PDB file of C-alpha atoms in Angstrom:
ATOM      1  CA  MET A   1       0.028  -0.010  -0.032  1.00  0.00           C
ATOM      2  CA  PRO A   2       1.683   3.276  -1.105  1.00  0.00           C
ATOM      3  CA  GLY A   3       2.551   5.797   1.518  1.00  0.00           C
ATOM      4  CA  ARG A   4       3.019   3.270   4.332  1.00  0.00           C
ATOM      5  CA  GLU A   5       6.418   3.257   5.746  1.00  0.00           C
ATOM      6  CA  ALA A   6       7.459   0.157   7.533  1.00  0.00           C
ATOM      7  CA  LEU A   7      10.424  -0.870   9.607  1.00  0.00           C
ATOM      8  CA  ILE A   8      11.464  -4.262   8.537  1.00  0.00           C
ATOM      9  CA  LEU A   9      13.435  -6.634  10.853  1.00  0.00           C
ATOM     10  CA  GLN A  10      13.608  -5.147  14.109  1.00  0.00           C
ATOM     11  CA  THR A  11      15.289  -7.781  16.282  1.00  0.00           C
ATOM     12  CA  VAL A  12      15.607  -8.548  20.040  1.00  0.00           C
ATOM     13  CA  PRO A  13      18.629 -10.656  20.726  1.00  0.00           C
ATOM     14  CA  LEU A  14      18.199 -14.323  21.094  1.00  0.00           C
ATOM     15  CA  LEU A  15      19.806 -14.063  24.752  1.00  0.00           C
ATOM     16  CA  GLU A  16      16.592 -12.243  25.723  1.00  0.00           C
ATOM     17  CA  TYR A  17      13.715 -14.521  26.395  1.00  0.00           C
ATOM     18  CA  PRO A  18      11.415 -14.680  24.685  1.00  0.00           C
ATOM     19  CA  PRO A  19      13.287 -13.844  21.447  1.00  0.00           C
ATOM     20  CA  ARG A  20      11.040 -11.551  19.193  1.00  0.00           C
ATOM     21  CA  GLN A  21      11.328  -9.766  15.978  1.00  0.00           C
ATOM     22  CA  TYR A  22       9.092  -7.616  13.769  1.00  0.00           C
ATOM     23  CA  LEU A  23       9.151  -8.724  10.262  1.00  0.00           C
ATOM     24  CA  TYR A  24       6.914  -5.739   9.341  1.00  0.00           C
ATOM     25  CA  LYS A  25       6.022  -2.695  11.421  1.00  0.00           C
ATOM     26  CA  VAL A  26       4.065   0.412  10.564  1.00  0.00           C
ATOM     27  CA  GLU A  27       2.862   0.500  14.162  1.00  0.00           C
ATOM     28  CA  TYR A  28       3.916  -1.165  17.283  1.00  0.00           C
ATOM     29  CA  ASN A  29       1.817  -4.125  18.471  1.00  0.00           C
ATOM     30  CA  PRO A  30       0.142  -2.695  21.561  1.00  0.00           C
ATOM     31  CA  SER A  31       0.157  -6.080  23.272  1.00  0.00           C
ATOM     32  CA  GLU A  32       3.758  -7.047  22.627  1.00  0.00           C
ATOM     33  CA  LYS A  33       4.973  -6.957  26.202  1.00  0.00           C
ATOM     34  CA  ASN A  34       1.807  -8.670  27.519  1.00  0.00           C
ATOM     35  CA  LEU A  35       2.220 -11.495  24.861  1.00  0.00           C
ATOM     36  CA  CYS A  36       6.008 -11.881  25.842  1.00  0.00           C
ATOM     37  CA  GLN A  37       4.945 -12.103  29.511  1.00  0.00           C
ATOM     38  CA  VAL A  38       2.451 -14.853  28.756  1.00  0.00           C
ATOM     39  CA  VAL A  39       5.334 -16.813  27.211  1.00  0.00           C
ATOM     40  CA  ILE A  40       7.612 -15.982  30.190  1.00  0.00           C
ATOM     41  CA  ASN A  41       4.895 -17.157  32.734  1.00  0.00           C
ATOM     42  CA  ASN A  42       4.404 -20.489  30.809  1.00  0.00           C
ATOM     43  CA  SER A  43       7.973 -21.159  29.732  1.00  0.00           C
ATOM     44  CA  SER A  44       8.336 -24.534  31.439  1.00  0.00           C
ATOM     45  CA  PRO A  45       5.260 -26.244  29.966  1.00  0.00           C
ATOM     46  CA  LEU A  46       5.780 -24.534  26.591  1.00  0.00           C
ATOM     47  CA  ALA A  47       9.350 -25.813  26.494  1.00  0.00           C
ATOM     48  CA  GLU A  48       8.188 -29.228  27.316  1.00  0.00           C
ATOM     49  CA  ILE A  49       5.828 -29.238  24.493  1.00  0.00           C
ATOM     50  CA  ARG A  50       8.253 -27.723  22.243  1.00  0.00           C
ATOM     51  CA  ASN A  51      11.034 -30.239  23.006  1.00  0.00           C
ATOM     52  CA  THR A  52       8.886 -33.356  22.765  1.00  0.00           C
ATOM     53  CA  PRO A  53       8.301 -34.816  19.191  1.00  0.00           C
ATOM     54  CA  PHE A  54       4.802 -35.299  17.955  1.00  0.00           C
ATOM     55  CA  ARG A  55       3.263 -32.831  20.252  1.00  0.00           C
ATOM     56  CA  LYS A  56       0.696 -30.466  18.735  1.00  0.00           C
ATOM     57  CA  SER A  57       0.288 -26.638  18.672  1.00  0.00           C
ATOM     58  CA  ILE A  58      -3.119 -27.044  20.344  1.00  0.00           C
ATOM     59  CA  GLU A  59      -1.432 -28.238  23.432  1.00  0.00           C
ATOM     60  CA  ALA A  60       0.683 -24.916  23.589  1.00  0.00           C
ATOM     61  CA  GLU A  61      -2.680 -23.024  23.084  1.00  0.00           C
ATOM     62  CA  LYS A  62      -4.111 -24.822  26.014  1.00  0.00           C
ATOM     63  CA  VAL A  63      -1.260 -23.879  28.248  1.00  0.00           C
ATOM     64  CA  ILE A  64      -1.589 -20.105  27.495  1.00  0.00           C
ATOM     65  CA  VAL A  65      -5.315 -19.800  27.030  1.00  0.00           C
ATOM     66  CA  ASN A  66      -6.258 -18.591  30.560  1.00  0.00           C
ATOM     67  CA  ASP A  67      -3.490 -15.913  30.464  1.00  0.00           C
ATOM     68  CA  MET A  68      -4.714 -14.949  27.057  1.00  0.00           C
ATOM     69  CA  ARG A  69      -8.296 -14.654  28.026  1.00  0.00           C
ATOM     70  CA  GLN A  70      -7.283 -12.437  30.983  1.00  0.00           C
ATOM     71  CA  LEU A  71      -5.690 -10.059  28.353  1.00  0.00           C
ATOM     72  CA  GLY A  72      -8.928  -9.974  26.496  1.00  0.00           C
ATOM     73  CA  TYR A  73      -8.255 -12.551  23.702  1.00  0.00           C
ATOM     74  CA  MET A  74     -10.920 -14.830  22.406  1.00  0.00           C
ATOM     75  CA  HIS A  75      -9.646 -18.466  21.753  1.00  0.00           C
ATOM     76  CA  SER A  76     -10.103 -20.413  18.415  1.00  0.00           C
ATOM     77  CA  VAL A  77     -12.037 -17.777  16.696  1.00  0.00           C
ATOM     78  CA  THR A  78     -14.011 -17.932  13.399  1.00  0.00           C
ATOM     79  CA  ASN A  79     -16.715 -15.963  11.895  1.00  0.00           C
ATOM     80  CA  ARG A  80     -19.200 -17.580  14.216  1.00  0.00           C
ATOM     81  CA  GLN A  81     -17.458 -16.182  17.333  1.00  0.00           C
ATOM     82  CA  TYR A  82     -16.548 -12.804  15.765  1.00  0.00           C
ATOM     83  CA  GLU A  83     -18.616 -11.797  12.827  1.00  0.00           C
ATOM     84  CA  ASN A  84     -16.724 -10.493   9.720  1.00  0.00           C
ATOM     85  CA  LEU A  85     -13.348 -11.567  10.991  1.00  0.00           C
ATOM     86  CA  PHE A  86     -13.107 -13.136   7.420  1.00  0.00           C
ATOM     87  CA  ARG A  87     -15.056 -12.677   4.305  1.00  0.00           C
ATOM     88  CA  ARG A  88     -18.381 -14.747   4.130  1.00  0.00           C
ATOM     89  CA  GLY A  89     -17.646 -18.236   2.879  1.00  0.00           C
ATOM     90  CA  LEU A  90     -14.023 -18.337   4.180  1.00  0.00           C
ATOM     91  CA  ASN A  91     -13.828 -21.102   6.851  1.00  0.00           C
ATOM     92  CA  PHE A  92     -10.674 -19.574   8.491  1.00  0.00           C
ATOM     93  CA  GLU A  93      -9.814 -19.771  12.259  1.00  0.00           C
ATOM     94  CA  VAL A  94      -7.308 -17.929  14.281  1.00  0.00           C
ATOM     95  CA  ASP A  95      -5.936 -19.254  17.584  1.00  0.00           C
ATOM     96  CA  PHE A  96      -6.385 -15.981  19.478  1.00  0.00           C
ATOM     97  CA  PHE A  97      -8.128 -12.769  18.566  1.00  0.00           C
ATOM     98  CA  HIS A  98      -8.249  -9.558  20.587  1.00  0.00           C
ATOM     99  CA  PRO A  99     -11.326  -7.610  19.161  1.00  0.00           C
ATOM    100  CA  GLU A 100     -10.511  -4.266  20.598  1.00  0.00           C
ATOM    101  CA  LEU A 101      -6.828  -4.106  19.662  1.00  0.00           C
ATOM    102  CA  GLN A 102      -7.471  -6.153  16.341  1.00  0.00           C
ATOM    103  CA  ILE A 103      -4.564  -8.513  17.128  1.00  0.00           C
ATOM    104  CA  ALA A 104      -4.594 -12.181  15.899  1.00  0.00           C
ATOM    105  CA  VAL A 105      -2.149 -14.702  17.421  1.00  0.00           C
ATOM    106  CA  GLU A 106      -1.307 -18.035  15.842  1.00  0.00           C
ATOM    107  CA  VAL A 107       0.587 -20.536  17.960  1.00  0.00           C
ATOM    108  CA  GLU A 108       2.693 -23.016  15.903  1.00  0.00           C
ATOM    109  CA  LYS A 109       4.707 -26.076  16.854  1.00  0.00           C
ATOM    110  CA  GLY A 110       6.935 -26.488  13.786  1.00  0.00           C
ATOM    111  CA  GLU A 111       5.144 -26.801  10.459  1.00  0.00           C
ATOM    112  CA  ILE A 112       6.514 -23.944   8.021  1.00  0.00           C
ATOM    113  CA  ASN A 113       3.412 -24.568   5.817  1.00  0.00           C
ATOM    114  CA  ASN A 114       1.155 -23.484   8.650  1.00  0.00           C
ATOM    115  CA  ILE A 115       3.308 -20.236   8.902  1.00  0.00           C
ATOM    116  CA  TRP A 116       2.460 -19.390   5.313  1.00  0.00           C
ATOM    117  CA  LYS A 117      -1.307 -20.065   5.763  1.00  0.00           C
ATOM    118  CA  ASN A 118      -1.440 -17.834   8.926  1.00  0.00           C
ATOM    119  CA  ILE A 119       0.247 -14.984   7.065  1.00  0.00           C
ATOM    120  CA  CYS A 120      -2.498 -15.288   4.359  1.00  0.00           C
ATOM    121  CA  LYS A 121      -5.197 -15.421   7.013  1.00  0.00           C
ATOM    122  CA  PHE A 122      -3.777 -12.144   8.560  1.00  0.00           C
ATOM    123  CA  ALA A 123      -3.731 -10.510   5.199  1.00  0.00           C
ATOM    124  CA  GLU A 124      -7.322 -11.802   4.188  1.00  0.00           C
ATOM    125  CA  SER A 125      -8.991 -10.379   7.426  1.00  0.00           C
ATOM    126  CA  SER A 126     -10.217  -6.750   7.218  1.00  0.00           C
ATOM    127  CA  VAL A 127     -10.164  -6.432  10.964  1.00  0.00           C
ATOM    128  CA  ILE A 128      -6.758  -7.985  11.879  1.00  0.00           C
ATOM    129  CA  ARG A 129      -4.350  -5.022  12.224  1.00  0.00           C
ATOM    130  CA  HIS A 130      -1.491  -6.817  13.881  1.00  0.00           C
ATOM    131  CA  GLY A 131      -0.422 -10.466  13.333  1.00  0.00           C
ATOM    132  CA  VAL A 132       1.599 -12.483  15.901  1.00  0.00           C
ATOM    133  CA  LEU A 133       3.274 -15.923  15.248  1.00  0.00           C
ATOM    134  CA  MET A 134       4.371 -17.703  18.292  1.00  0.00           C
ATOM    135  CA  VAL A 135       6.768 -20.401  17.169  1.00  0.00           C
ATOM    136  CA  PRO A 136       9.303 -22.742  18.897  1.00  0.00           C
ATOM    137  CA  VAL A 137      12.790 -21.488  19.239  1.00  0.00           C
ATOM    138  CA  VAL A 138      13.895 -24.987  18.320  1.00  0.00           C
ATOM    139  CA  ARG A 139      11.783 -27.738  16.562  1.00  0.00           C
ATOM    140  CA  GLN A 140      12.524 -31.086  17.974  1.00  0.00           C
ATOM    141  CA  GLY A 141      11.914 -33.948  15.678  1.00  0.00           C
ATOM    142  CA  GLN A 142      12.247 -37.628  16.362  1.00  0.00           C
ATOM    143  CA  GLN A 143      15.857 -37.810  14.728  1.00  0.00           C
ATOM    144  CA  ASN A 144      17.027 -34.285  14.800  1.00  0.00           C
ATOM    145  CA  SER A 145      16.215 -30.652  15.779  1.00  0.00           C
ATOM    146  CA  SER A 146      16.184 -27.412  13.858  1.00  0.00           C
ATOM    147  CA  GLU A 147      16.303 -23.780  14.774  1.00  0.00           C
ATOM    148  CA  PHE A 148      12.645 -23.140  13.788  1.00  0.00           C
ATOM    149  CA  TYR A 149      12.465 -19.519  15.105  1.00  0.00           C
ATOM    150  CA  ASN A 150      15.619 -18.435  13.072  1.00  0.00           C
ATOM    151  CA  ASN A 151      14.412 -20.481   9.940  1.00  0.00           C
ATOM    152  CA  THR A 152      11.024 -18.888  10.134  1.00  0.00           C
ATOM    153  CA  ILE A 153      12.649 -15.407  10.159  1.00  0.00           C
ATOM    154  CA  LYS A 154      14.897 -16.354   7.165  1.00  0.00           C
ATOM    155  CA  ARG A 155      11.973 -17.670   5.099  1.00  0.00           C
ATOM    156  CA  LEU A 156       9.781 -14.678   5.744  1.00  0.00           C
ATOM    157  CA  CYS A 157      12.065 -11.641   5.767  1.00  0.00           C
ATOM    158  CA  LYS A 158      12.222 -11.097   2.019  1.00  0.00           C
ATOM    159  CA  ILE A 159       8.436 -10.816   1.411  1.00  0.00           C
ATOM    160  CA  GLU A 160       6.805  -7.556   2.084  1.00  0.00           C
ATOM    161  CA  ARG A 161       3.780  -7.019   0.000  1.00  0.00           C
ATOM    162  CA  ILE A 162       1.484  -9.476   1.816  1.00  0.00           C
ATOM    163  CA  PHE A 163       2.453  -7.812   5.094  1.00  0.00           C
ATOM    164  CA  SER A 164       1.183  -4.490   3.720  1.00  0.00           C
ATOM    165  CA  TYR A 165      -2.316  -5.434   4.621  1.00  0.00           C
ATOM    166  CA  ILE A 166      -1.506  -5.326   8.382  1.00  0.00           C
ATOM    167  CA  ASP A 167       0.120  -2.809  10.492  1.00  0.00           C
ATOM    168  CA  SER A 168       2.581  -5.226  12.123  1.00  0.00           C
ATOM    169  CA  LEU A 169       3.811  -8.849  11.986  1.00  0.00           C
ATOM    170  CA  LEU A 170       5.712  -9.961  15.129  1.00  0.00           C
ATOM    171  CA  ILE A 171       7.270 -13.386  15.624  1.00  0.00           C
ATOM    172  CA  ILE A 172       7.822 -14.407  19.197  1.00  0.00           C
ATOM    173  CA  GLY A 173       9.791 -17.610  20.159  1.00  0.00           C
ATOM    174  CA  TYR A 174       8.877 -19.963  22.930  1.00  0.00           C
TER     175      TYR A 174
END
């Protein structure tokens, strides 16, 4: 979108927990600190899920759902829970949505294809202004592990047009 200036790739060092980085930012996410605090408050169970092969992202969602609700987020949101979140006929869902702040949060366990789908969902909604991806710092597989947080940043840092539909895209590692 012409006329929108964005800061790309603002990084918080990996030494600070949780690591976080804006891949796109016209405006700061007003809930950034609160979301990071949710990750800090639940770091042990999130790390256990992250470090165990075959665990699902829904398990991480369940760990943080009470904290997220206290912050005003709805859980597992579709057009049924929040009218016009997506265009009629789209059967999309976001893990968490804050109606007043217009923030959508997707929690992932380690599938890069889901990251792409989430970016498209953020762009497709006319009410999502800030997208947040919570991803594992390390993806633990059965045979090996990978730096999923860093790999996500690398894969997404060169695309910008799709981000222009939102005011910010923040990646938070857990």
